[in-house]
């Protein structure tokens, strides 16, 4: 079995250092290219990203005696290709990273729901009531749901012939969710800081913290969101 190639680290290109290395002909080509990109509404950040990938290739061709106009066609043609190029899919992250990120998403959602229910109960009955759902219970429910979603998204991306039995997989996760639900319900009867029911304002604080953790992980690891994971499509079999 062939070994998977390890992803090469991305080297950030310093355009201030690389652009002066262009020949006059290539410098004029890049100038006109940037003009076309601006006319098409490409923002500065995306333009910089495009140039960081393009300039090293132009310099390499330049060293081989190939001007950019010969390799890429006119600047307007290249600008159109760059603008309409399909976006690369984010690199797959380890299972535990995707699961943890989705768990924070679910934790934020569950906490927000419980907090809203608690606040509504106070408004309706004019009395303070204890919500179901302690910190540990919510964390367990969130992790189980996240593990199921992450596994499903990876299962759905596999070619149909390579997927584990769908009925068996669904049965296992259904049983796991039932067991987790009973366990988290039992935990609410234990009076400790992490198992006791939280007031509505505690739920809202937890929702904000959980969403902040999700936002941090999504930015750091370039992860899919909850809806992208649920809408995974099969990958073509090689």
JSON list of C-alpha atoms in Angstrom, two decimals:
[
{"chain": "A", "resi": 1, "resn": "UNK", "atom": "CA", "xyz": [0.00, 0.00, 0.00]},
{"chain": "A", "resi": 2, "resn": "UNK", "atom": "CA", "xyz": [1.40, 3.36, -1.01]},
{"chain": "A", "resi": 3, "resn": "UNK", "atom": "CA", "xyz": [2.12, 5.76, 1.82]},
{"chain": "A", "resi": 4, "resn": "UNK", "atom": "CA", "xyz": [0.22, 9.01, 1.94]},
{"chain": "A", "resi": 5, "resn": "UNK", "atom": "CA", "xyz": [2.31, 12.04, 1.18]},
{"chain": "A", "resi": 6, "resn": "UNK", "atom": "CA", "xyz": [2.71, 14.40, 4.10]},
{"chain": "A", "resi": 7, "resn": "UNK", "atom": "CA", "xyz": [1.42, 17.91, 3.52]},
{"chain": "A", "resi": 8, "resn": "UNK", "atom": "CA", "xyz": [4.25, 20.35, 2.86]},
{"chain": "A", "resi": 9, "resn": "UNK", "atom": "CA", "xyz": [4.41, 23.39, 5.18]},
{"chain": "A", "resi": 10, "resn": "UNK", "atom": "CA", "xyz": [3.17, 26.59, 3.56]},
{"chain": "A", "resi": 11, "resn": "UNK", "atom": "CA", "xyz": [6.01, 29.12, 3.16]},
{"chain": "A", "resi": 12, "resn": "UNK", "atom": "CA", "xyz": [4.79, 32.70, 3.29]},
{"chain": "A", "resi": 13, "resn": "UNK", "atom": "CA", "xyz": [6.13, 34.77, 0.40]},
{"chain": "A", "resi": 14, "resn": "UNK", "atom": "CA", "xyz": [7.32, 38.32, 1.09]},
{"chain": "A", "resi": 15, "resn": "UNK", "atom": "CA", "xyz": [6.03, 40.24, -1.92]},
{"chain": "A", "resi": 16, "resn": "UNK", "atom": "CA", "xyz": [8.12, 43.32, -1.06]},
{"chain": "A", "resi": 17, "resn": "UNK", "atom": "CA", "xyz": [11.23, 41.19, -1.58]},
{"chain": "A", "resi": 18, "resn": "UNK", "atom": "CA", "xyz": [10.02, 39.12, -4.54]},
{"chain": "A", "resi": 19, "resn": "UNK", "atom": "CA", "xyz": [8.35, 41.73, -6.78]},
{"chain": "A", "resi": 20, "resn": "UNK", "atom": "CA", "xyz": [11.59, 43.71, -7.43]},
{"chain": "A", "resi": 21, "resn": "UNK", "atom": "CA", "xyz": [13.13, 40.50, -8.83]},
{"chain": "A", "resi": 22, "resn": "UNK", "atom": "CA", "xyz": [10.73, 40.55, -11.78]},
{"chain": "A", "resi": 23, "resn": "UNK", "atom": "CA", "xyz": [12.01, 41.61, -15.18]},
{"chain": "A", "resi": 24, "resn": "UNK", "atom": "CA", "xyz": [10.55, 44.78, -16.67]},
{"chain": "A", "resi": 25, "resn": "UNK", "atom": "CA", "xyz": [8.30, 42.73, -18.94]},
{"chain": "A", "resi": 26, "resn": "UNK", "atom": "CA", "xyz": [7.02, 40.53, -16.12]},
{"chain": "A", "resi": 27, "resn": "UNK", "atom": "CA", "xyz": [6.67, 43.51, -13.76]},
{"chain": "A", "resi": 28, "resn": "UNK", "atom": "CA", "xyz": [4.43, 45.22, -16.33]},
{"chain": "A", "resi": 29, "resn": "UNK", "atom": "CA", "xyz": [2.47, 41.95, -16.67]},
{"chain": "A", "resi": 30, "resn": "UNK", "atom": "CA", "xyz": [1.89, 41.76, -12.92]},
{"chain": "A", "resi": 31, "resn": "UNK", "atom": "CA", "xyz": [0.96, 45.47, -12.80]},
{"chain": "A", "resi": 32, "resn": "UNK", "atom": "CA", "xyz": [-1.75, 44.94, -15.43]},
{"chain": "A", "resi": 33, "resn": "UNK", "atom": "CA", "xyz": [-2.87, 41.73, -13.72]},
{"chain": "A", "resi": 34, "resn": "UNK", "atom": "CA", "xyz": [-3.39, 43.56, -10.43]},
{"chain": "A", "resi": 35, "resn": "UNK", "atom": "CA", "xyz": [-5.30, 46.28, -12.26]},
{"chain": "A", "resi": 36, "resn": "UNK", "atom": "CA", "xyz": [-7.70, 43.70, -13.73]},
{"chain": "A", "resi": 37, "resn": "UNK", "atom": "CA", "xyz": [-8.14, 42.06, -10.31]},
{"chain": "A", "resi": 38, "resn": "UNK", "atom": "CA", "xyz": [-9.05, 45.39, -8.72]},
{"chain": "A", "resi": 39, "resn": "UNK", "atom": "CA", "xyz": [-11.51, 46.16, -11.52]},
{"chain": "A", "resi": 40, "resn": "UNK", "atom": "CA", "xyz": [-13.22, 42.83, -10.82]},
{"chain": "A", "resi": 41, "resn": "UNK", "atom": "CA", "xyz": [-13.64, 43.72, -7.15]},
{"chain": "A", "resi": 42, "resn": "UNK", "atom": "CA", "xyz": [-10.94, 41.48, -5.67]},
{"chain": "A", "resi": 43, "resn": "UNK", "atom": "CA", "xyz": [-10.01, 42.80, -2.22]},
{"chain": "A", "resi": 44, "resn": "UNK", "atom": "CA", "xyz": [-6.43, 43.42, -1.16]},
{"chain": "A", "resi": 45, "resn": "UNK", "atom": "CA", "xyz": [-6.20, 40.37, 1.11]},
{"chain": "A", "resi": 46, "resn": "UNK", "atom": "CA", "xyz": [-7.29, 37.97, -1.61]},
{"chain": "A", "resi": 47, "resn": "UNK", "atom": "CA", "xyz": [-5.05, 39.68, -4.18]},
{"chain": "A", "resi": 48, "resn": "UNK", "atom": "CA", "xyz": [-2.07, 39.27, -1.87]},
{"chain": "A", "resi": 49, "resn": "UNK", "atom": "CA", "xyz": [-2.92, 35.60, -1.40]},
{"chain": "A", "resi": 50, "resn": "UNK", "atom": "CA", "xyz": [-3.06, 35.10, -5.18]},
{"chain": "A", "resi": 51, "resn": "UNK", "atom": "CA", "xyz": [0.25, 36.88, -5.75]},
{"chain": "A", "resi": 52, "resn": "UNK", "atom": "CA", "xyz": [2.02, 34.97, -2.99]},
{"chain": "A", "resi": 53, "resn": "UNK", "atom": "CA", "xyz": [1.21, 31.80, -4.89]},
{"chain": "A", "resi": 54, "resn": "UNK", "atom": "CA", "xyz": [1.82, 33.21, -8.38]},
{"chain": "A", "resi": 55, "resn": "UNK", "atom": "CA", "xyz": [5.00, 35.30, -8.10]},
{"chain": "A", "resi": 56, "resn": "UNK", "atom": "CA", "xyz": [7.36, 32.41, -7.18]},
{"chain": "A", "resi": 57, "resn": "UNK", "atom": "CA", "xyz": [6.08, 30.50, -10.23]},
{"chain": "A", "resi": 58, "resn": "UNK", "atom": "CA", "xyz": [6.62, 33.53, -12.49]},
{"chain": "A", "resi": 59, "resn": "UNK", "atom": "CA", "xyz": [10.16, 33.96, -11.15]},
{"chain": "A", "resi": 60, "resn": "UNK", "atom": "CA", "xyz": [10.89, 30.29, -11.75]},
{"chain": "A", "resi": 61, "resn": "UNK", "atom": "CA", "xyz": [9.68, 30.56, -15.36]},
{"chain": "A", "resi": 62, "resn": "UNK", "atom": "CA", "xyz": [11.58, 33.83, -15.72]},
{"chain": "A", "resi": 63, "resn": "UNK", "atom": "CA", "xyz": [14.81, 32.07, -14.78]},
{"chain": "A", "resi": 64, "resn": "UNK", "atom": "CA", "xyz": [14.06, 29.52, -17.50]},
{"chain": "A", "resi": 65, "resn": "UNK", "atom": "CA", "xyz": [13.56, 32.30, -20.06]},
{"chain": "A", "resi": 66, "resn": "UNK", "atom": "CA", "xyz": [9.77, 32.02, -20.19]},
{"chain": "A", "resi": 67, "resn": "UNK", "atom": "CA", "xyz": [7.90, 35.34, -19.82]},
{"chain": "A", "resi": 68, "resn": "UNK", "atom": "CA", "xyz": [4.60, 35.33, -17.93]},
{"chain": "A", "resi": 69, "resn": "UNK", "atom": "CA", "xyz": [2.65, 36.37, -21.02]},
{"chain": "A", "resi": 70, "resn": "UNK", "atom": "CA", "xyz": [3.78, 33.19, -22.79]},
{"chain": "A", "resi": 71, "resn": "UNK", "atom": "CA", "xyz": [3.07, 30.87, -19.86]},
{"chain": "A", "resi": 72, "resn": "UNK", "atom": "CA", "xyz": [-0.23, 32.28, -18.58]},
{"chain": "A", "resi": 73, "resn": "UNK", "atom": "CA", "xyz": [-1.67, 34.20, -21.53]},
{"chain": "A", "resi": 74, "resn": "UNK", "atom": "CA", "xyz": [-2.81, 37.80, -21.26]},
{"chain": "A", "resi": 75, "resn": "UNK", "atom": "CA", "xyz": [-3.25, 39.38, -17.79]},
{"chain": "A", "resi": 76, "resn": "UNK", "atom": "CA", "xyz": [-7.02, 39.57, -18.30]},
{"chain": "A", "resi": 77, "resn": "UNK", "atom": "CA", "xyz": [-7.20, 35.84, -19.05]},
{"chain": "A", "resi": 78, "resn": "UNK", "atom": "CA", "xyz": [-5.12, 34.97, -15.98]},
{"chain": "A", "resi": 79, "resn": "UNK", "atom": "CA", "xyz": [-7.19, 37.32, -13.80]},
{"chain": "A", "resi": 80, "resn": "UNK", "atom": "CA", "xyz": [-10.36, 35.55, -14.90]},
{"chain": "A", "resi": 81, "resn": "UNK", "atom": "CA", "xyz": [-8.82, 32.15, -14.11]},
{"chain": "A", "resi": 82, "resn": "UNK", "atom": "CA", "xyz": [-7.67, 33.26, -10.67]},
{"chain": "A", "resi": 83, "resn": "UNK", "atom": "CA", "xyz": [-11.04, 34.78, -9.77]},
{"chain": "A", "resi": 84, "resn": "UNK", "atom": "CA", "xyz": [-13.06, 31.78, -10.91]},
{"chain": "A", "resi": 85, "resn": "UNK", "atom": "CA", "xyz": [-10.67, 29.09, -9.70]},
{"chain": "A", "resi": 86, "resn": "UNK", "atom": "CA", "xyz": [-12.42, 26.53, -7.45]},
{"chain": "A", "resi": 87, "resn": "UNK", "atom": "CA", "xyz": [-11.56, 26.92, -3.79]},
{"chain": "A", "resi": 88, "resn": "UNK", "atom": "CA", "xyz": [-9.45, 24.17, -2.31]},
{"chain": "A", "resi": 89, "resn": "UNK", "atom": "CA", "xyz": [-11.15, 22.10, 0.37]},
{"chain": "A", "resi": 90, "resn": "UNK", "atom": "CA", "xyz": [-9.68, 22.47, 3.86]},
{"chain": "A", "resi": 91, "resn": "UNK", "atom": "CA", "xyz": [-7.14, 19.81, 4.74]},
{"chain": "A", "resi": 92, "resn": "UNK", "atom": "CA", "xyz": [-8.62, 16.99, 6.80]},
{"chain": "A", "resi": 93, "resn": "UNK", "atom": "CA", "xyz": [-7.89, 17.34, 10.50]},
{"chain": "A", "resi": 94, "resn": "UNK", "atom": "CA", "xyz": [-7.57, 14.55, 13.06]},
{"chain": "A", "resi": 95, "resn": "UNK", "atom": "CA", "xyz": [-10.86, 13.07, 14.26]},
{"chain": "A", "resi": 96, "resn": "UNK", "atom": "CA", "xyz": [-10.45, 14.38, 17.80]},
{"chain": "A", "resi": 97, "resn": "UNK", "atom": "CA", "xyz": [-9.89, 17.98, 16.63]},
{"chain": "A", "resi": 98, "resn": "UNK", "atom": "CA", "xyz": [-13.05, 18.03, 14.48]},
{"chain": "A", "resi": 99, "resn": "UNK", "atom": "CA", "xyz": [-15.00, 16.30, 17.26]},
{"chain": "A", "resi": 100, "resn": "UNK", "atom": "CA", "xyz": [-13.84, 18.77, 19.91]},
{"chain": "A", "resi": 101, "resn": "UNK", "atom": "CA", "xyz": [-14.70, 21.73, 17.71]},
{"chain": "A", "resi": 102, "resn": "UNK", "atom": "CA", "xyz": [-18.19, 20.40, 16.97]},
{"chain": "A", "resi": 103, "resn": "UNK", "atom": "CA", "xyz": [-18.63, 19.57, 20.67]},
{"chain": "A", "resi": 104, "resn": "UNK", "atom": "CA", "xyz": [-18.10, 23.25, 21.50]},
{"chain": "A", "resi": 105, "resn": "UNK", "atom": "CA", "xyz": [-20.71, 24.13, 18.84]},
{"chain": "A", "resi": 106, "resn": "UNK", "atom": "CA", "xyz": [-23.25, 21.75, 20.37]},
{"chain": "A", "resi": 107, "resn": "UNK", "atom": "CA", "xyz": [-22.40, 22.94, 23.87]},
{"chain": "A", "resi": 108, "resn": "UNK", "atom": "CA", "xyz": [-23.12, 26.53, 22.83]},
{"chain": "A", "resi": 109, "resn": "UNK", "atom": "CA", "xyz": [-26.43, 25.48, 21.24]},
{"chain": "A", "resi": 110, "resn": "UNK", "atom": "CA", "xyz": [-27.58, 23.32, 24.17]},
{"chain": "A", "resi": 111, "resn": "UNK", "atom": "CA", "xyz": [-26.60, 25.98, 26.72]},
{"chain": "A", "resi": 112, "resn": "UNK", "atom": "CA", "xyz": [-28.43, 28.67, 24.78]},
{"chain": "A", "resi": 113, "resn": "UNK", "atom": "CA", "xyz": [-31.58, 26.52, 24.59]},
{"chain": "A", "resi": 114, "resn": "UNK", "atom": "CA", "xyz": [-31.52, 25.65, 28.30]},
{"chain": "A", "resi": 115, "resn": "UNK", "atom": "CA", "xyz": [-30.81, 29.27, 29.21]},
{"chain": "A", "resi": 116, "resn": "UNK", "atom": "CA", "xyz": [-33.73, 30.52, 27.11]},
{"chain": "A", "resi": 117, "resn": "UNK", "atom": "CA", "xyz": [-36.04, 27.88, 28.63]},
{"chain": "A", "resi": 118, "resn": "UNK", "atom": "CA", "xyz": [-35.00, 28.89, 32.14]},
{"chain": "A", "resi": 119, "resn": "UNK", "atom": "CA", "xyz": [-35.49, 32.59, 31.44]},
{"chain": "A", "resi": 120, "resn": "UNK", "atom": "CA", "xyz": [-38.90, 31.91, 29.88]},
{"chain": "A", "resi": 121, "resn": "UNK", "atom": "CA", "xyz": [-39.93, 29.84, 32.93]},
{"chain": "A", "resi": 122, "resn": "UNK", "atom": "CA", "xyz": [-39.03, 32.72, 35.25]},
{"chain": "A", "resi": 123, "resn": "UNK", "atom": "CA", "xyz": [-40.97, 35.19, 33.10]},
{"chain": "A", "resi": 124, "resn": "UNK", "atom": "CA", "xyz": [-44.00, 32.90, 32.94]},
{"chain": "A", "resi": 125, "resn": "UNK", "atom": "CA", "xyz": [-44.16, 31.71, 36.55]},
{"chain": "A", "resi": 126, "resn": "UNK", "atom": "CA", "xyz": [-42.52, 34.72, 38.20]},
{"chain": "A", "resi": 127, "resn": "UNK", "atom": "CA", "xyz": [-40.27, 32.42, 40.19]},
{"chain": "A", "resi": 128, "resn": "UNK", "atom": "CA", "xyz": [-36.73, 31.11, 39.93]},
{"chain": "A", "resi": 129, "resn": "UNK", "atom": "CA", "xyz": [-36.55, 27.51, 38.76]},
{"chain": "A", "resi": 130, "resn": "UNK", "atom": "CA", "xyz": [-33.58, 25.22, 38.34]},
{"chain": "A", "resi": 131, "resn": "UNK", "atom": "CA", "xyz": [-32.85, 24.17, 34.78]},
{"chain": "A", "resi": 132, "resn": "UNK", "atom": "CA", "xyz": [-31.97, 20.64, 33.84]},
{"chain": "A", "resi": 133, "resn": "UNK", "atom": "CA", "xyz": [-28.44, 20.33, 32.53]},
{"chain": "A", "resi": 134, "resn": "UNK", "atom": "CA", "xyz": [-25.31, 20.68, 34.59]},
{"chain": "A", "resi": 135, "resn": "UNK", "atom": "CA", "xyz": [-21.91, 21.45, 33.07]},
{"chain": "A", "resi": 136, "resn": "UNK", "atom": "CA", "xyz": [-20.80, 17.80, 32.94]},
{"chain": "A", "resi": 137, "resn": "UNK", "atom": "CA", "xyz": [-24.12, 16.61, 31.52]},
{"chain": "A", "resi": 138, "resn": "UNK", "atom": "CA", "xyz": [-24.05, 19.20, 28.75]},
{"chain": "A", "resi": 139, "resn": "UNK", "atom": "CA", "xyz": [-20.41, 18.43, 27.96]},
{"chain": "A", "resi": 140, "resn": "UNK", "atom": "CA", "xyz": [-21.12, 14.70, 27.63]},
{"chain": "A", "resi": 141, "resn": "UNK", "atom": "CA", "xyz": [-24.19, 15.25, 25.44]},
{"chain": "A", "resi": 142, "resn": "UNK", "atom": "CA", "xyz": [-22.23, 17.66, 23.26]},
{"chain": "A", "resi": 143, "resn": "UNK", "atom": "CA", "xyz": [-19.28, 15.31, 22.83]},
{"chain": "A", "resi": 144, "resn": "UNK", "atom": "CA", "xyz": [-21.49, 12.32, 21.95]},
{"chain": "A", "resi": 145, "resn": "UNK", "atom": "CA", "xyz": [-23.41, 14.38, 19.38]},
{"chain": "A", "resi": 146, "resn": "UNK", "atom": "CA", "xyz": [-20.17, 15.79, 17.95]},
{"chain": "A", "resi": 147, "resn": "UNK", "atom": "CA", "xyz": [-18.57, 12.34, 17.67]},
{"chain": "A", "resi": 148, "resn": "UNK", "atom": "CA", "xyz": [-21.64, 11.09, 15.81]},
{"chain": "A", "resi": 149, "resn": "UNK", "atom": "CA", "xyz": [-21.63, 14.03, 13.38]},
{"chain": "A", "resi": 150, "resn": "UNK", "atom": "CA", "xyz": [-17.89, 13.82, 12.74]},
{"chain": "A", "resi": 151, "resn": "UNK", "atom": "CA", "xyz": [-18.02, 10.08, 12.14]},
{"chain": "A", "resi": 152, "resn": "UNK", "atom": "CA", "xyz": [-21.04, 10.50, 9.85]},
{"chain": "A", "resi": 153, "resn": "UNK", "atom": "CA", "xyz": [-19.36, 13.22, 7.78]},
{"chain": "A", "resi": 154, "resn": "UNK", "atom": "CA", "xyz": [-16.31, 11.01, 7.24]},
{"chain": "A", "resi": 155, "resn": "UNK", "atom": "CA", "xyz": [-18.49, 7.99, 6.57]},
{"chain": "A", "resi": 156, "resn": "UNK", "atom": "CA", "xyz": [-20.50, 9.94, 3.95]},
{"chain": "A", "resi": 157, "resn": "UNK", "atom": "CA", "xyz": [-17.33, 11.13, 2.20]},
{"chain": "A", "resi": 158, "resn": "UNK", "atom": "CA", "xyz": [-16.14, 7.59, 1.57]},
{"chain": "A", "resi": 159, "resn": "UNK", "atom": "CA", "xyz": [-17.06, 5.80, -1.69]},
{"chain": "A", "resi": 160, "resn": "UNK", "atom": "CA", "xyz": [-20.17, 3.69, -1.11]},
{"chain": "A", "resi": 161, "resn": "UNK", "atom": "CA", "xyz": [-18.28, 0.42, -1.50]},
{"chain": "A", "resi": 162, "resn": "UNK", "atom": "CA", "xyz": [-15.80, 1.42, 1.23]},
{"chain": "A", "resi": 163, "resn": "UNK", "atom": "CA", "xyz": [-18.33, 2.49, 3.84]},
{"chain": "A", "resi": 164, "resn": "UNK", "atom": "CA", "xyz": [-19.02, 0.40, 6.95]},
{"chain": "A", "resi": 165, "resn": "UNK", "atom": "CA", "xyz": [-22.55, -0.97, 7.21]},
{"chain": "A", "resi": 166, "resn": "UNK", "atom": "CA", "xyz": [-24.84, 2.06, 7.53]},
{"chain": "A", "resi": 167, "resn": "UNK", "atom": "CA", "xyz": [-27.57, 0.33, 9.54]},
{"chain": "A", "resi": 168, "resn": "UNK", "atom": "CA", "xyz": [-25.08, -1.06, 12.06]},
{"chain": "A", "resi": 169, "resn": "UNK", "atom": "CA", "xyz": [-23.34, 2.30, 12.38]},
{"chain": "A", "resi": 170, "resn": "UNK", "atom": "CA", "xyz": [-26.66, 4.09, 12.99]},
{"chain": "A", "resi": 171, "resn": "UNK", "atom": "CA", "xyz": [-27.71, 1.46, 15.54]},
{"chain": "A", "resi": 172, "resn": "UNK", "atom": "CA", "xyz": [-24.46, 1.84, 17.49]},
{"chain": "A", "resi": 173, "resn": "UNK", "atom": "CA", "xyz": [-24.75, 5.62, 17.63]},
{"chain": "A", "resi": 174, "resn": "UNK", "atom": "CA", "xyz": [-28.44, 5.46, 18.55]},
{"chain": "A", "resi": 175, "resn": "UNK", "atom": "CA", "xyz": [-27.62, 3.13, 21.44]},
{"chain": "A", "resi": 176, "resn": "UNK", "atom": "CA", "xyz": [-24.77, 5.41, 22.49]},
{"chain": "A", "resi": 177, "resn": "UNK", "atom": "CA", "xyz": [-27.07, 8.44, 22.49]},
{"chain": "A", "resi": 178, "resn": "UNK", "atom": "CA", "xyz": [-29.70, 6.61, 24.57]},
{"chain": "A", "resi": 179, "resn": "UNK", "atom": "CA", "xyz": [-27.11, 5.48, 27.13]},
{"chain": "A", "resi": 180, "resn": "UNK", "atom": "CA", "xyz": [-25.61, 8.98, 27.23]},
{"chain": "A", "resi": 181, "resn": "UNK", "atom": "CA", "xyz": [-29.05, 10.53, 27.78]},
{"chain": "A", "resi": 182, "resn": "UNK", "atom": "CA", "xyz": [-29.81, 8.25, 30.74]},
{"chain": "A", "resi": 183, "resn": "UNK", "atom": "CA", "xyz": [-26.35, 8.86, 32.19]},
{"chain": "A", "resi": 184, "resn": "UNK", "atom": "CA", "xyz": [-26.59, 12.64, 31.93]},
{"chain": "A", "resi": 185, "resn": "UNK", "atom": "CA", "xyz": [-30.07, 12.57, 33.49]},
{"chain": "A", "resi": 186, "resn": "UNK", "atom": "CA", "xyz": [-28.66, 10.56, 36.40]},
{"chain": "A", "resi": 187, "resn": "UNK", "atom": "CA", "xyz": [-25.82, 13.07, 36.80]},
{"chain": "A", "resi": 188, "resn": "UNK", "atom": "CA", "xyz": [-28.25, 15.93, 37.46]},
{"chain": "A", "resi": 189, "resn": "UNK", "atom": "CA", "xyz": [-29.21, 14.25, 40.75]},
{"chain": "A", "resi": 190, "resn": "UNK", "atom": "CA", "xyz": [-25.64, 14.51, 42.05]},
{"chain": "A", "resi": 191, "resn": "UNK", "atom": "CA", "xyz": [-25.06, 17.80, 43.83]},
{"chain": "A", "resi": 192, "resn": "UNK", "atom": "CA", "xyz": [-21.58, 18.93, 42.81]},
{"chain": "A", "resi": 193, "resn": "UNK", "atom": "CA", "xyz": [-20.48, 22.17, 41.08]},
{"chain": "A", "resi": 194, "resn": "UNK", "atom": "CA", "xyz": [-20.08, 20.42, 37.71]},
{"chain": "A", "resi": 195, "resn": "UNK", "atom": "CA", "xyz": [-23.19, 18.22, 37.86]},
{"chain": "A", "resi": 196, "resn": "UNK", "atom": "CA", "xyz": [-25.80, 20.43, 39.53]},
{"chain": "A", "resi": 197, "resn": "UNK", "atom": "CA", "xyz": [-28.27, 22.28, 37.32]},
{"chain": "A", "resi": 198, "resn": "UNK", "atom": "CA", "xyz": [-27.15, 25.76, 36.31]},
{"chain": "A", "resi": 199, "resn": "UNK", "atom": "CA", "xyz": [-29.29, 28.92, 36.42]},
{"chain": "A", "resi": 200, "resn": "UNK", "atom": "CA", "xyz": [-30.28, 30.56, 33.15]},
{"chain": "A", "resi": 201, "resn": "UNK", "atom": "CA", "xyz": [-27.54, 33.18, 33.32]},
{"chain": "A", "resi": 202, "resn": "UNK", "atom": "CA", "xyz": [-24.94, 30.46, 33.87]},
{"chain": "A", "resi": 203, "resn": "UNK", "atom": "CA", "xyz": [-26.19, 28.71, 30.74]},
{"chain": "A", "resi": 204, "resn": "UNK", "atom": "CA", "xyz": [-25.83, 31.91, 28.71]},
{"chain": "A", "resi": 205, "resn": "UNK", "atom": "CA", "xyz": [-22.28, 32.47, 29.99]},
{"chain": "A", "resi": 206, "resn": "UNK", "atom": "CA", "xyz": [-21.41, 28.87, 29.10]},
{"chain": "A", "resi": 207, "resn": "UNK", "atom": "CA", "xyz": [-22.88, 29.36, 25.60]},
{"chain": "A", "resi": 208, "resn": "UNK", "atom": "CA", "xyz": [-20.68, 32.41, 25.00]},
{"chain": "A", "resi": 209, "resn": "UNK", "atom": "CA", "xyz": [-17.53, 30.66, 26.26]},
{"chain": "A", "resi": 210, "resn": "UNK", "atom": "CA", "xyz": [-18.27, 27.52, 24.21]},
{"chain": "A", "resi": 211, "resn": "UNK", "atom": "CA", "xyz": [-18.89, 29.51, 21.04]},
{"chain": "A", "resi": 212, "resn": "UNK", "atom": "CA", "xyz": [-15.67, 31.45, 21.63]},
{"chain": "A", "resi": 213, "resn": "UNK", "atom": "CA", "xyz": [-13.75, 28.16, 21.89]},
{"chain": "A", "resi": 214, "resn": "UNK", "atom": "CA", "xyz": [-15.43, 26.92, 18.68]},
{"chain": "A", "resi": 215, "resn": "UNK", "atom": "CA", "xyz": [-14.58, 30.15, 16.86]},
{"chain": "A", "resi": 216, "resn": "UNK", "atom": "CA", "xyz": [-10.93, 29.91, 17.97]},
{"chain": "A", "resi": 217, "resn": "UNK", "atom": "CA", "xyz": [-10.59, 26.29, 16.83]},
{"chain": "A", "resi": 218, "resn": "UNK", "atom": "CA", "xyz": [-12.33, 26.95, 13.52]},
{"chain": "A", "resi": 219, "resn": "UNK", "atom": "CA", "xyz": [-9.94, 29.80, 12.73]},
{"chain": "A", "resi": 220, "resn": "UNK", "atom": "CA", "xyz": [-6.85, 27.95, 13.94]},
{"chain": "A", "resi": 221, "resn": "UNK", "atom": "CA", "xyz": [-7.49, 24.65, 12.13]},
{"chain": "A", "resi": 222, "resn": "UNK", "atom": "CA", "xyz": [-9.67, 25.89, 9.20]},
{"chain": "A", "resi": 223, "resn": "UNK", "atom": "CA", "xyz": [-12.45, 23.48, 10.16]},
{"chain": "A", "resi": 224, "resn": "UNK", "atom": "CA", "xyz": [-15.87, 22.85, 8.63]},
{"chain": "A", "resi": 225, "resn": "UNK", "atom": "CA", "xyz": [-18.90, 24.15, 10.47]},
{"chain": "A", "resi": 226, "resn": "UNK", "atom": "CA", "xyz": [-21.83, 22.09, 11.72]},
{"chain": "A", "resi": 227, "resn": "UNK", "atom": "CA", "xyz": [-23.84, 22.42, 8.51]},
{"chain": "A", "resi": 228, "resn": "UNK", "atom": "CA", "xyz": [-20.89, 21.52, 6.26]},
{"chain": "A", "resi": 229, "resn": "UNK", "atom": "CA", "xyz": [-20.24, 18.41, 8.33]},
{"chain": "A", "resi": 230, "resn": "UNK", "atom": "CA", "xyz": [-23.87, 17.36, 8.10]},
{"chain": "A", "resi": 231, "resn": "UNK", "atom": "CA", "xyz": [-23.96, 17.96, 4.34]},
{"chain": "A", "resi": 232, "resn": "UNK", "atom": "CA", "xyz": [-20.86, 15.96, 3.46]},
{"chain": "A", "resi": 233, "resn": "UNK", "atom": "CA", "xyz": [-20.83, 14.46, -0.03]},
{"chain": "A", "resi": 234, "resn": "UNK", "atom": "CA", "xyz": [-19.08, 11.32, -1.23]},
{"chain": "A", "resi": 235, "resn": "UNK", "atom": "CA", "xyz": [-15.57, 11.63, -2.58]},
{"chain": "A", "resi": 236, "resn": "UNK", "atom": "CA", "xyz": [-14.94, 10.01, -5.95]},
{"chain": "A", "resi": 237, "resn": "UNK", "atom": "CA", "xyz": [-13.16, 6.71, -5.70]},
{"chain": "A", "resi": 238, "resn": "UNK", "atom": "CA", "xyz": [-9.62, 6.82, -7.03]}
]
